[in-house]
Coordinates of C-alpha atoms and ligand atoms in Angstrom, one line a residue:
X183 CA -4.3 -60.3 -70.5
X184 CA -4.6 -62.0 -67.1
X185 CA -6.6 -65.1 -66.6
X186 CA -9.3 -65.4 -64.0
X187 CA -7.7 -68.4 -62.5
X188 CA -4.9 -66.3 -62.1
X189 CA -6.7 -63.9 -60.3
X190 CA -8.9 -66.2 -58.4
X191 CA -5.8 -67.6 -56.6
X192 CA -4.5 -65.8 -53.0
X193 CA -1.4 -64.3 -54.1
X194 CA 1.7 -63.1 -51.1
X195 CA 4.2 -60.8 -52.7
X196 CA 7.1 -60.6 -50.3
X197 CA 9.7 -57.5 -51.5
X198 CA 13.3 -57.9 -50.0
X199 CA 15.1 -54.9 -49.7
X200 CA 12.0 -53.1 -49.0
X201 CA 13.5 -50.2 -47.6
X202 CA 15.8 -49.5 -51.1
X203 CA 15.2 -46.8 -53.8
X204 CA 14.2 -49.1 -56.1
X205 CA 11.5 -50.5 -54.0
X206 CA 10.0 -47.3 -53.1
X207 CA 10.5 -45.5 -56.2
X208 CA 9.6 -48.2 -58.5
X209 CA 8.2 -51.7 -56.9
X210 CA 5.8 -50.5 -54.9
X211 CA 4.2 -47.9 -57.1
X212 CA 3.5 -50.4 -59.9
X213 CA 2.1 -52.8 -57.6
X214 CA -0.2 -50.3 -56.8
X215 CA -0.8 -49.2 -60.4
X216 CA -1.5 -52.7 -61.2
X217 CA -4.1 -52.9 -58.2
X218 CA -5.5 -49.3 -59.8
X219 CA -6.3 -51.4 -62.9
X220 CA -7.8 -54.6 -61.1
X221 CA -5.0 -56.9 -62.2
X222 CA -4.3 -57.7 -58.6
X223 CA -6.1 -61.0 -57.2
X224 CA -8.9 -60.8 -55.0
X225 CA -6.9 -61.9 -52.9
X226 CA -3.1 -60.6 -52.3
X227 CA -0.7 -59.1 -49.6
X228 CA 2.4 -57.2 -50.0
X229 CA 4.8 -58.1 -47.1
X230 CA 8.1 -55.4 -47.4
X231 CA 11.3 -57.4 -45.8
X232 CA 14.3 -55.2 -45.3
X233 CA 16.9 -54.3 -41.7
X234 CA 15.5 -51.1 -41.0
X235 CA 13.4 -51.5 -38.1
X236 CA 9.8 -49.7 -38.2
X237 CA 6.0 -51.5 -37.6
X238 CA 3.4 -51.7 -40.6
X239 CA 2.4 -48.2 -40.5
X240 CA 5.3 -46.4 -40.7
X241 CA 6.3 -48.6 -43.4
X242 CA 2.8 -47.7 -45.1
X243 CA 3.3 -44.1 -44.3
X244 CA 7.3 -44.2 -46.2
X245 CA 6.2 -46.0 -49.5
X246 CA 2.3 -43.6 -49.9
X247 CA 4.9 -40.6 -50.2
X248 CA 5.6 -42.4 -54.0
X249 CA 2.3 -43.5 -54.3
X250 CA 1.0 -39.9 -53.9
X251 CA 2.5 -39.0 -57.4
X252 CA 0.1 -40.6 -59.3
X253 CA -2.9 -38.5 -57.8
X254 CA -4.9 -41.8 -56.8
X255 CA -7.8 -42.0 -54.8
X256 CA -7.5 -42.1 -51.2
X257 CA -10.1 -44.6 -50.6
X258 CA -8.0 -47.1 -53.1
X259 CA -5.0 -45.8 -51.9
X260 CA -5.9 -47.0 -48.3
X261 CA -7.6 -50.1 -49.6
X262 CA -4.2 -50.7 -51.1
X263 CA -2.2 -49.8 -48.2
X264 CA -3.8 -52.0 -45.8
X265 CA -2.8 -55.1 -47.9
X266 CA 0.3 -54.1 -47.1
X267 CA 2.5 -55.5 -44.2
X268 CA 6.6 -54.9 -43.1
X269 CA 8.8 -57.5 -41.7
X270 CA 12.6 -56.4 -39.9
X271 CA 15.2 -59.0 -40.7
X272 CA 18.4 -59.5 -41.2
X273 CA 18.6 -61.0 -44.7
X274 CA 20.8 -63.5 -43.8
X275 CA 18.9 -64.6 -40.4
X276 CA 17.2 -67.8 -41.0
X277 CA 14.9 -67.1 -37.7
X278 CA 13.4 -63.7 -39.6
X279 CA 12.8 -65.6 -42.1
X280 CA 10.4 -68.0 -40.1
X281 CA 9.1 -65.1 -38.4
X282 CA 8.1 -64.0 -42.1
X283 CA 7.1 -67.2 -42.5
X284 CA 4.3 -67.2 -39.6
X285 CA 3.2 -63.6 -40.9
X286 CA 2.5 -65.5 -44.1
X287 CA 0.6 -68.2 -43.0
X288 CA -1.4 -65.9 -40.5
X289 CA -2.6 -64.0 -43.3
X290 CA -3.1 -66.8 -45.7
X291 CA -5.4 -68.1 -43.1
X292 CA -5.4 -71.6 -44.0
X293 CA -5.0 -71.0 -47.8
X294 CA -2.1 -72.0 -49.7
X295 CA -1.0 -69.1 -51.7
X296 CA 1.0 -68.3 -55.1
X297 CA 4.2 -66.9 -54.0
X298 CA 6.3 -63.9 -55.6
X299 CA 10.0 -63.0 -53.8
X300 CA 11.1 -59.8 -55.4
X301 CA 15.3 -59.5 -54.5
X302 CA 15.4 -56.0 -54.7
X303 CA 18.8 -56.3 -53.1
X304 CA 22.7 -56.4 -54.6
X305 CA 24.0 -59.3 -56.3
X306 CA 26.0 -60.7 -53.6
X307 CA 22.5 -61.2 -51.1
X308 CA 20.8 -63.4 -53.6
X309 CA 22.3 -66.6 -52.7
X310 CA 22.1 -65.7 -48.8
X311 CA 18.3 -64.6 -49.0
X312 CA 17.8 -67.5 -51.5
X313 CA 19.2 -69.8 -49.0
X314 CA 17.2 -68.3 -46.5
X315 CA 13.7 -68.7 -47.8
X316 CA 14.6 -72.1 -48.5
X317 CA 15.9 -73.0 -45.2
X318 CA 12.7 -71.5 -43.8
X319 CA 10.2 -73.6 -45.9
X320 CA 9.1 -70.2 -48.5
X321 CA 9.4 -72.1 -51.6
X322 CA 7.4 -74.3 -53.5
X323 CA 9.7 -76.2 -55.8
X324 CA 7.4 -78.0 -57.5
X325 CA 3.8 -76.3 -57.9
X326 CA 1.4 -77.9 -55.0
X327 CA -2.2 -77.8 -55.2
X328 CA -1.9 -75.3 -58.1
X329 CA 0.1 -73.2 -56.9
X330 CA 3.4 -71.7 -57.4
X331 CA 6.8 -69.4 -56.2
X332 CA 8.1 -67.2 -58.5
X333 CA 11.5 -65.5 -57.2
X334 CA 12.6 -61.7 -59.4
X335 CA 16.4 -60.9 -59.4
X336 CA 17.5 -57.3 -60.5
X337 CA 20.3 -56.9 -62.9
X338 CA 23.7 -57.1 -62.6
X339 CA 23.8 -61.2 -62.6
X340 CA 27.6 -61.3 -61.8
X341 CA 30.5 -59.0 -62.7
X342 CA 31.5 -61.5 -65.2
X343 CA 30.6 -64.9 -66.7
X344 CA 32.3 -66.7 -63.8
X345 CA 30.9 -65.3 -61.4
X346 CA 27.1 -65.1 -62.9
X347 CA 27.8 -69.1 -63.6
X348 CA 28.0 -69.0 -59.8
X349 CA 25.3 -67.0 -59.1
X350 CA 22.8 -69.1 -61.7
X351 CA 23.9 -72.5 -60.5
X352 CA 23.6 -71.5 -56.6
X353 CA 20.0 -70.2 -57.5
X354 CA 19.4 -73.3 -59.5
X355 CA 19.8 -75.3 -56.2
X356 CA 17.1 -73.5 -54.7
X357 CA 14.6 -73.0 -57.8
X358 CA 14.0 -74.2 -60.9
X359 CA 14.9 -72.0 -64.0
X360 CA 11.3 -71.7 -65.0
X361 CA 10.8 -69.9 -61.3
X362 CA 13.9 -67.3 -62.3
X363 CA 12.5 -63.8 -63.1
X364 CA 15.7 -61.8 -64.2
X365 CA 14.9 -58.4 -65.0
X366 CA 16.0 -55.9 -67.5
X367 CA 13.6 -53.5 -67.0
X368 CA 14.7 -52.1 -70.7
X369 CA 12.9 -54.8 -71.8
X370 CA 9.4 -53.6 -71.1
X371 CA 10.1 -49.9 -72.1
X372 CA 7.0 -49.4 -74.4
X373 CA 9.4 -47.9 -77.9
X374 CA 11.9 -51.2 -77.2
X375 CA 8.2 -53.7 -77.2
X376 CA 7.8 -51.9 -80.8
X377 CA 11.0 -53.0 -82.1
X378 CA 9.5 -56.2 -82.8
X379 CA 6.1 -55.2 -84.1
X380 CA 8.3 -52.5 -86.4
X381 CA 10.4 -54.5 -87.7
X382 CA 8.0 -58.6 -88.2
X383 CA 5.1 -57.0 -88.4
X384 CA 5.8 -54.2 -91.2
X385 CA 6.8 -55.2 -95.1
X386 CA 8.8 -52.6 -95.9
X387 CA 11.7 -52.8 -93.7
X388 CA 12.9 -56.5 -93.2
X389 CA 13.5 -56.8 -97.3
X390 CA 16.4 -53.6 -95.9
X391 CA 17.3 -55.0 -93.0
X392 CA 20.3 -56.6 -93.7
X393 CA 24.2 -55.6 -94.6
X394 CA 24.0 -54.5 -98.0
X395 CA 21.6 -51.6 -97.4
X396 CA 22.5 -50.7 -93.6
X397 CA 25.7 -49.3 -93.3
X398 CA 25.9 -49.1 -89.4
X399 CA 23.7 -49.0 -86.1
X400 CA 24.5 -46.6 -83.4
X401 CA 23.0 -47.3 -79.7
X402 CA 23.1 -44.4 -77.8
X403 CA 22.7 -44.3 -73.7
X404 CA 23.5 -40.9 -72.2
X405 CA 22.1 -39.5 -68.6
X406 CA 22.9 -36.0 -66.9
X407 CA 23.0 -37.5 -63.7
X408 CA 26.0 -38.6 -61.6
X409 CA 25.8 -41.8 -59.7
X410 CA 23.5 -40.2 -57.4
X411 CA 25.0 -42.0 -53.9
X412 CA 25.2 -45.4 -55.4
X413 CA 29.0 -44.5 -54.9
X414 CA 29.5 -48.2 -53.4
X415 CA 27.9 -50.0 -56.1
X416 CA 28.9 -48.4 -58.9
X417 CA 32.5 -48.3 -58.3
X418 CA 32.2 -52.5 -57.9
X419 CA 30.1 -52.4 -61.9
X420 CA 30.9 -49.3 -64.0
X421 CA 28.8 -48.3 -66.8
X422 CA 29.7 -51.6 -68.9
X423 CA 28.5 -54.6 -66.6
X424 CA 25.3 -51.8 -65.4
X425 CA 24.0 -50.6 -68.8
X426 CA 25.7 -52.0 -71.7
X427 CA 25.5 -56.1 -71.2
X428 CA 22.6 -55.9 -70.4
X429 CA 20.3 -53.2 -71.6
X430 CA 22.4 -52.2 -74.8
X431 CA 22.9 -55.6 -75.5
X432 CA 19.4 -56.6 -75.3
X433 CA 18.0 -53.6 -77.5
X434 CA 21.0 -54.5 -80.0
X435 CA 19.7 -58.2 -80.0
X436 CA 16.0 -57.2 -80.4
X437 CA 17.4 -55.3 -83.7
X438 CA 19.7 -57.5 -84.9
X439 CA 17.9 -60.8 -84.4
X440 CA 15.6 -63.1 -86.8
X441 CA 12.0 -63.2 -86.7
X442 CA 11.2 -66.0 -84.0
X443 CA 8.7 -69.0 -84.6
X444 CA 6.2 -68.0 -82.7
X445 CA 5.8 -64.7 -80.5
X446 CA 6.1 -67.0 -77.5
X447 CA 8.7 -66.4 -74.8
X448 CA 11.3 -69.3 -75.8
X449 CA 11.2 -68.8 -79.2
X450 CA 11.9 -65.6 -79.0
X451 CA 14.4 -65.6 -76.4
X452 CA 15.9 -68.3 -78.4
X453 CA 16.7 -65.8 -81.4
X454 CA 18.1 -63.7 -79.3
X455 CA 20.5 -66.0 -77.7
X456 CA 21.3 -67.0 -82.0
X457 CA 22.1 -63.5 -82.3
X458 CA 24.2 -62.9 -79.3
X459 CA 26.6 -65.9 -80.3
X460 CA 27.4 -64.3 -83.4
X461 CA 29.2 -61.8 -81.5
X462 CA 32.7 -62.3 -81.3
X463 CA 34.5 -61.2 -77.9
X464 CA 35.5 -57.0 -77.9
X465 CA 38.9 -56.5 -77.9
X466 CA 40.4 -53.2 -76.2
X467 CA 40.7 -51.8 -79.5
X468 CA 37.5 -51.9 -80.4
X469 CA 36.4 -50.2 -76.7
X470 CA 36.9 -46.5 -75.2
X471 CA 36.5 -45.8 -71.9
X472 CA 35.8 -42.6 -70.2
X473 CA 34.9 -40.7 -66.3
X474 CA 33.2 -37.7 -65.5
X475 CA 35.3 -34.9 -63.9
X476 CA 34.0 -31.9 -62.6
X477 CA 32.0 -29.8 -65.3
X478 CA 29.1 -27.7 -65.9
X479 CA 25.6 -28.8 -66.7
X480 CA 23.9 -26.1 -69.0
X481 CA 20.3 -27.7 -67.8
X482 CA 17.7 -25.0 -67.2
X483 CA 20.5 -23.6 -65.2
X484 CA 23.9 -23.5 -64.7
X485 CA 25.1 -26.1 -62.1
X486 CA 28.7 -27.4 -61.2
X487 CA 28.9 -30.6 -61.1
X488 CA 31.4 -32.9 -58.7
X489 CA 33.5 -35.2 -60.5
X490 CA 33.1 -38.9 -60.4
X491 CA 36.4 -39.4 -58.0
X492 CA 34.7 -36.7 -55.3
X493 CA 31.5 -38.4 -55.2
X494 CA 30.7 -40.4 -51.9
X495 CA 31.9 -44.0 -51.5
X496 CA 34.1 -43.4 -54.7
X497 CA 37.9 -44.1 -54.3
X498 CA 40.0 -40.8 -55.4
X499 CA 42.2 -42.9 -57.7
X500 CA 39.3 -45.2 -59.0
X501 CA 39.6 -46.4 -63.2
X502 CA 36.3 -47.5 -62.7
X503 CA 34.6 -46.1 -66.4
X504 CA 31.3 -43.9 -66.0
X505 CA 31.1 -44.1 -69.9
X506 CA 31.9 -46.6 -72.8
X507 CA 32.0 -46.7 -76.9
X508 CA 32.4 -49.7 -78.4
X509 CA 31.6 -51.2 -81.7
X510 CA 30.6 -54.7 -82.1
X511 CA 30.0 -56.9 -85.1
X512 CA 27.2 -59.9 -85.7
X513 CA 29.6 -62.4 -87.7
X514 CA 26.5 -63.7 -89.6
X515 CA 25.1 -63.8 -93.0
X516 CA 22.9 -60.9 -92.3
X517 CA 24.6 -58.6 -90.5
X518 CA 29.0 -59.4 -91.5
X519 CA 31.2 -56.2 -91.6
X520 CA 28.2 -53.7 -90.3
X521 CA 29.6 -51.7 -87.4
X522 CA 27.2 -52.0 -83.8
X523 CA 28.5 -48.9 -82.5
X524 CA 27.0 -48.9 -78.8
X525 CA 27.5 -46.0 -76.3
X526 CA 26.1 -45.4 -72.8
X527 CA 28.0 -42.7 -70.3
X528 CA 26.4 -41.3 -67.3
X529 CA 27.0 -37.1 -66.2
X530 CA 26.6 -36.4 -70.0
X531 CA 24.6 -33.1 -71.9
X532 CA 21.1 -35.0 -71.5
X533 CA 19.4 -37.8 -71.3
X534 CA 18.3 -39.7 -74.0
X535 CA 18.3 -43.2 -75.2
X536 CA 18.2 -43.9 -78.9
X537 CA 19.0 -46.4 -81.8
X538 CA 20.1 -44.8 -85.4
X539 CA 19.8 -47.2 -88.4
X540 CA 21.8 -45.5 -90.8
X541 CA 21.6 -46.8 -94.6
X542 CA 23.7 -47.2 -97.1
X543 CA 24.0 -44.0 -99.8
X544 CA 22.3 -45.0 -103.4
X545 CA 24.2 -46.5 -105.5
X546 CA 24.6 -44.0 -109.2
X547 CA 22.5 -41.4 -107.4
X548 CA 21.9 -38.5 -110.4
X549 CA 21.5 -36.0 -107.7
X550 CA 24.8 -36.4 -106.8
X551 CA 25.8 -32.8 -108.7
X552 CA 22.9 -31.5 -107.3
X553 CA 23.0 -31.9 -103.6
X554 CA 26.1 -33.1 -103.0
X555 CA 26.2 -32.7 -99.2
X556 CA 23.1 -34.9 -98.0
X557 CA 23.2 -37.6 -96.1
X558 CA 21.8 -41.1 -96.8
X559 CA 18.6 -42.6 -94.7
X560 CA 18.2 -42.8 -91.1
X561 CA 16.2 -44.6 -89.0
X562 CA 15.8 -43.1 -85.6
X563 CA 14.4 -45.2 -83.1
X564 CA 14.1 -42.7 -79.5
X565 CA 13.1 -44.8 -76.8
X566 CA 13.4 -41.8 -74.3
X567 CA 12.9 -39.0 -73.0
X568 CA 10.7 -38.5 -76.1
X569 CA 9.2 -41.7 -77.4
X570 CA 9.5 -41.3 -81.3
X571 CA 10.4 -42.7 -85.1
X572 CA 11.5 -40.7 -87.1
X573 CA 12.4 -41.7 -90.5
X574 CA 15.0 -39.3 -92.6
X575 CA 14.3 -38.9 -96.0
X576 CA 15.8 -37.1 -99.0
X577 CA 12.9 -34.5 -100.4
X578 CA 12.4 -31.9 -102.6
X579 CA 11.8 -28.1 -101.3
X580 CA 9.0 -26.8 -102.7
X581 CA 9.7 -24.2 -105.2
X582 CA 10.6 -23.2 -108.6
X583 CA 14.3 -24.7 -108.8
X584 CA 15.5 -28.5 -108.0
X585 CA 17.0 -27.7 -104.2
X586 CA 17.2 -30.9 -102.4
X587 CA 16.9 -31.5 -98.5
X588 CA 16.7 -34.0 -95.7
X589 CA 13.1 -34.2 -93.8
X590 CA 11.6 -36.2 -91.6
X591 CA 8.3 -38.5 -91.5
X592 CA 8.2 -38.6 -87.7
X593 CA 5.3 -40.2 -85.2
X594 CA 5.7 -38.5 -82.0
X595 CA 4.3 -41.1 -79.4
X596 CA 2.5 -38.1 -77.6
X597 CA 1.0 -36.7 -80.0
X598 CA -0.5 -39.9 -81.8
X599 CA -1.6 -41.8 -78.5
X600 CA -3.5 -40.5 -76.2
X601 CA -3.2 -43.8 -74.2
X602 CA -1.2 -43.9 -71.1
X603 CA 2.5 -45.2 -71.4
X604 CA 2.6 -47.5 -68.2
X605 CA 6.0 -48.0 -66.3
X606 CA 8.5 -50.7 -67.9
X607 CA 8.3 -51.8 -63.9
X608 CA 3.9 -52.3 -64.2
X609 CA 4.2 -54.7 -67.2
X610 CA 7.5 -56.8 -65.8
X611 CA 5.1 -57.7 -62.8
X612 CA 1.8 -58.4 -64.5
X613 CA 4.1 -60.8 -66.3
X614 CA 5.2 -62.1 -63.2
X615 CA 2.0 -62.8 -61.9
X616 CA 0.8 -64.2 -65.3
X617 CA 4.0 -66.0 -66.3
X618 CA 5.2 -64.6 -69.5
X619 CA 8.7 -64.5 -69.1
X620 CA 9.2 -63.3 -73.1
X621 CA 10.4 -60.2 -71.4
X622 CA 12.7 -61.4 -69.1
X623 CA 16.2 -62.7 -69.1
X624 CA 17.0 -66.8 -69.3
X625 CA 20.3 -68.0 -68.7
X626 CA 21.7 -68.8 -71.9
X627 CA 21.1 -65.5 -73.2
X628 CA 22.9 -64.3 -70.1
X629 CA 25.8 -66.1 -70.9
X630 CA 26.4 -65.5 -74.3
X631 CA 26.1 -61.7 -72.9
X632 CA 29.1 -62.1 -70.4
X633 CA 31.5 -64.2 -72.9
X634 CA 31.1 -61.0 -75.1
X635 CA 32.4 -58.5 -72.5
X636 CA 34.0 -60.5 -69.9
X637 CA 37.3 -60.8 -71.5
X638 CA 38.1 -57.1 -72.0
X639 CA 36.2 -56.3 -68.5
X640 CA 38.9 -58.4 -67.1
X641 CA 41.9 -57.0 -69.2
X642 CA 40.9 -53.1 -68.1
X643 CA 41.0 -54.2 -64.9
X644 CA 44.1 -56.4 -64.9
X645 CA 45.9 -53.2 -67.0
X646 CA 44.4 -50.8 -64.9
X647 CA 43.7 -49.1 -68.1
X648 CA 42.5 -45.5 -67.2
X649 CA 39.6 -43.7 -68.4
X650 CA 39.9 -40.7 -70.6
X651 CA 38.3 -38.0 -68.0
X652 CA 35.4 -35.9 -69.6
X653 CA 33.9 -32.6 -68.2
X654 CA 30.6 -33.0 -66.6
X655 CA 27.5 -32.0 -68.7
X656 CA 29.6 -32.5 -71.9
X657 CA 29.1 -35.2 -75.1
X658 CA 32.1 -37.7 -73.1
X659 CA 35.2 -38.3 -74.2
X660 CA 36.9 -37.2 -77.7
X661 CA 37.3 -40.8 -78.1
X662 CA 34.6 -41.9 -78.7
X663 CA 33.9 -39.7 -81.6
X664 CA 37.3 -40.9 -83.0
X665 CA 36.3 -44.4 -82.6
X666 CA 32.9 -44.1 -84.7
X667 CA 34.6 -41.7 -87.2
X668 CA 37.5 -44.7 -87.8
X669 CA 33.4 -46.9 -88.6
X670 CA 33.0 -43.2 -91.1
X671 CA 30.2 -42.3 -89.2
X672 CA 29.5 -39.7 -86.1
X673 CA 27.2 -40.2 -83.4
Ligands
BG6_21 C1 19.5 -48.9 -64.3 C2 20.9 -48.5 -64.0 O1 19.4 -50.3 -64.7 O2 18.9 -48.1 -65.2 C3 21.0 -47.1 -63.6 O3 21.5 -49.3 -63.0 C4 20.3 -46.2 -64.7 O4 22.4 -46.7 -63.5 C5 18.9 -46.7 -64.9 O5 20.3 -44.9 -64.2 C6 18.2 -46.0 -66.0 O6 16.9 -46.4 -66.1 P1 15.8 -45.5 -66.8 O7 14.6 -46.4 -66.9 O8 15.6 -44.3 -66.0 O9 16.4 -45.1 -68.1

């Protein structure tokens, strides 16, 4: 929980890139869900910076719309609101900055406060708007009277490890590391908390956790949505460097890794970075990649659906990959020669993100004759849409002959909690504001999670290796299925 002394201090929250999508449909609304609950200080203010240019209540008026959603109560919602202030800059303009500046110290009135600078903006702003709020005298390098700046980058860090070396090392001349947020919202996604609890804080499945009962993993990421006009950005990232380094890779080190010391935020970021290292570079041969074309989605109803090379800001000859298999392999003692088969593709069937432990078939089974066609054990892990674990189990149908079948012991997240799942984004900023940083990224671990792509990101790109093209609304690419059946397995 949050301390008191935590919330006894003023606290300024300045959002850059105010103005974005991810601000309005995600920042600000948690914020205000965090308020809702009284985890905001007495004392805070919300200032939004971003170019377009509009005064305090328009800016109020544009980010309530989201707010609105949540069926609050006006009177909050306007208490709320009112802490919350909009400043026009130019993010690389050291004079808006001071203007900020002056807005800050007006409404501190005389206090010093704790200080949290959200970069809601692309990659290649941070060092510009980090330089910035230095230049203007908006950081506290070193905490004084108590009181501290926290700065939040989103993901991508980089498009590679050279270039998130860069990034790092320019941030760490403006902030120490313990000041570095980096999200990966994933993270705080309430089924990928559990994976720890499931698997340190239950008997029964460490003893199995391990190569010589789990035959292979399968991470699955698939969305029925496009790019939805991030033409520009995605075309720079593709779906490797925006969904698998980091939030595949993070949910495959969560399964993969030892039990840490303690369930403090080093120890267990340090086990992750232990597990990551094991990972030998991917090859090309051990990668498929794949791009929407135009296709059908079979949703509620029929839609056609652009392909990725009409989509706006998208070059009509681009190789950039909208979908990737791969399988990757932990060389150590517990996990040598078990496939990590990891997916993720955007304009897909559905959206679902889920983790498949399959084990390993029983060794002199005498129901072999008998039911020669079932499958061995599965763990299913679905962190979304539907929050569930499910595990598959070999049973007997009730009745008067042996007949064999596969069944489930499932718990459904809705139906046994009647507690409210919170937004990945509410918890990653109470742990801002209380400094927990188990949930977010430190550098280490995002280097061992370049050096495992970066070499084949760069060999795609130097080949110009194209993308098989896969109808939109589909399963992806035929590829990919040949690459997990060459592992004996199917998704
Ligand atoms: C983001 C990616 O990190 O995660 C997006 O940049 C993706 O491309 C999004 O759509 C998915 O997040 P969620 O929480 O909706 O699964």
């Amino acid at each position: 929980m949050i301390t008191r002394s935590v919330l006894l201090k003023d606290l300024t929250i300045v959002v850059i890139g105010a103005s974005g999508d991810l601000s309005l449909r995600k920042i600000f609304p948690a914020f205000y869900a965090l308020f809702q609950q009284k985890l905001l200080p007495e004392r805070f203010r919300i200032i939004g910076f971003s170019r377009t240019d509009m005064d305090n209540d328009t800016f109020r008026d544009k980010i309530k719309v989201f707010m609105l959603k949540e069926q609050p109560s006006v009177s909050e919602l306007d208490e709320f609101l009112k802490r919350c202030y909009y400043c026009r800059g130019k993010y690389d303009e050291f004079q808006d900055y001071e203007r900020m500046g002056e807005l800050i110290r007006k409404l501190e009135g005389g206090n010093l406060s704790n200080k949290i600078y959200y970069l809601a903006i692309p990659p290649f702003l941070f060092l510009p708007v980090s330089n910035a709020l230095a230049h203007s005298n908006l950081i506290h390098t070193q905490e004084e009277k108590g009181v501290w700046t926290r700065v939040v980058v989103e993901k991508p860090f980089g498009r590679d490890r050279e270039s998130s070396d860069e990034l790092t090392s320019g941030l760490q001349k403006v902030f120490r590391e313990e000041q570095v947020y980096r999200i990966d919202h994933y993270l705080a996604k309430e089924v990928i908390q559990n994976l720890m609890i499931l698997r340190f804080a239950n008997l029964i499945l460490e003893p199995l956790w391990n190569r010589q009962y789990i035959q292979n993993v399968r991470i699955s990421w698939m969305e029925d949505i496009g790019i939805e006009g991030r033409g520009g950005y995605f075309d720079e990232y593709g779906i490797i460097r925006d969904v698998m380094q980091n939030h595949l890779l993070q949910i495959l080190a969560l399964v993969g890794m030892e039990q840490p010391i303690k369930l403090e935020a080093d120890y267990i970021r340090d086990e992750k970075v232990k597990v990551l290292r094991c990972i030998p570079p991917i090859t090309l041969s051990q990668l498929v990649v794949g791009q929407y074309g135009p296709g059908i989605l079979q949703c509620r109803k029929c839609e056609m659906k652009h392909g990725y090379r009409e989509e706006e800001g998208v070059p009509k000859d681009s190789i950039t990959p909208t979908y990737a298999a791969v399988a990757l392999f932990i060389k150590n003692r517990r996990w040598d020669g078990v496939p990590f088969l990891i997916r993720a593709g955007k304009g897909l069937s559905k959206r679902t993100t889920e983790i498949k432990i399959q084990f390993r078939e029983v060794p002199g089974s005498i129901f072999t004759e008998t039911a020669p066609q079932l499958t061995p054990n599965e763990l299913l892990i679905q962190v979304q849409p539907n929050a569930m674990i499910a595990l598959k189990i070999v049973n007997k149908i009730p009745g008067l002959s042996l007949v064999l079948g596969e069944s489930n012991l499932d718990l459904s997240y809705e139906s046994a909690f009647e507690t409210r799942v919170p937004d990945a984004y509410e918890l990653l900023l109470l742990d801002v504001i209380r400094g927990d940083k188990s949930l977010f990224i430190r550098s280490d671990e995002l280097e061992a999670a370049w050096d495992i792509f970066s070499p084949v990101l760069l060999e795609l790109e130097k080949k110009r290796i194209q993308p098989v093209v896969y109808p939109f609304g589909s399963e992806g690419p035929y590829t990919a299925d040949l690459l997990a059946s060459k592992y004996g397995t199917a998704w």
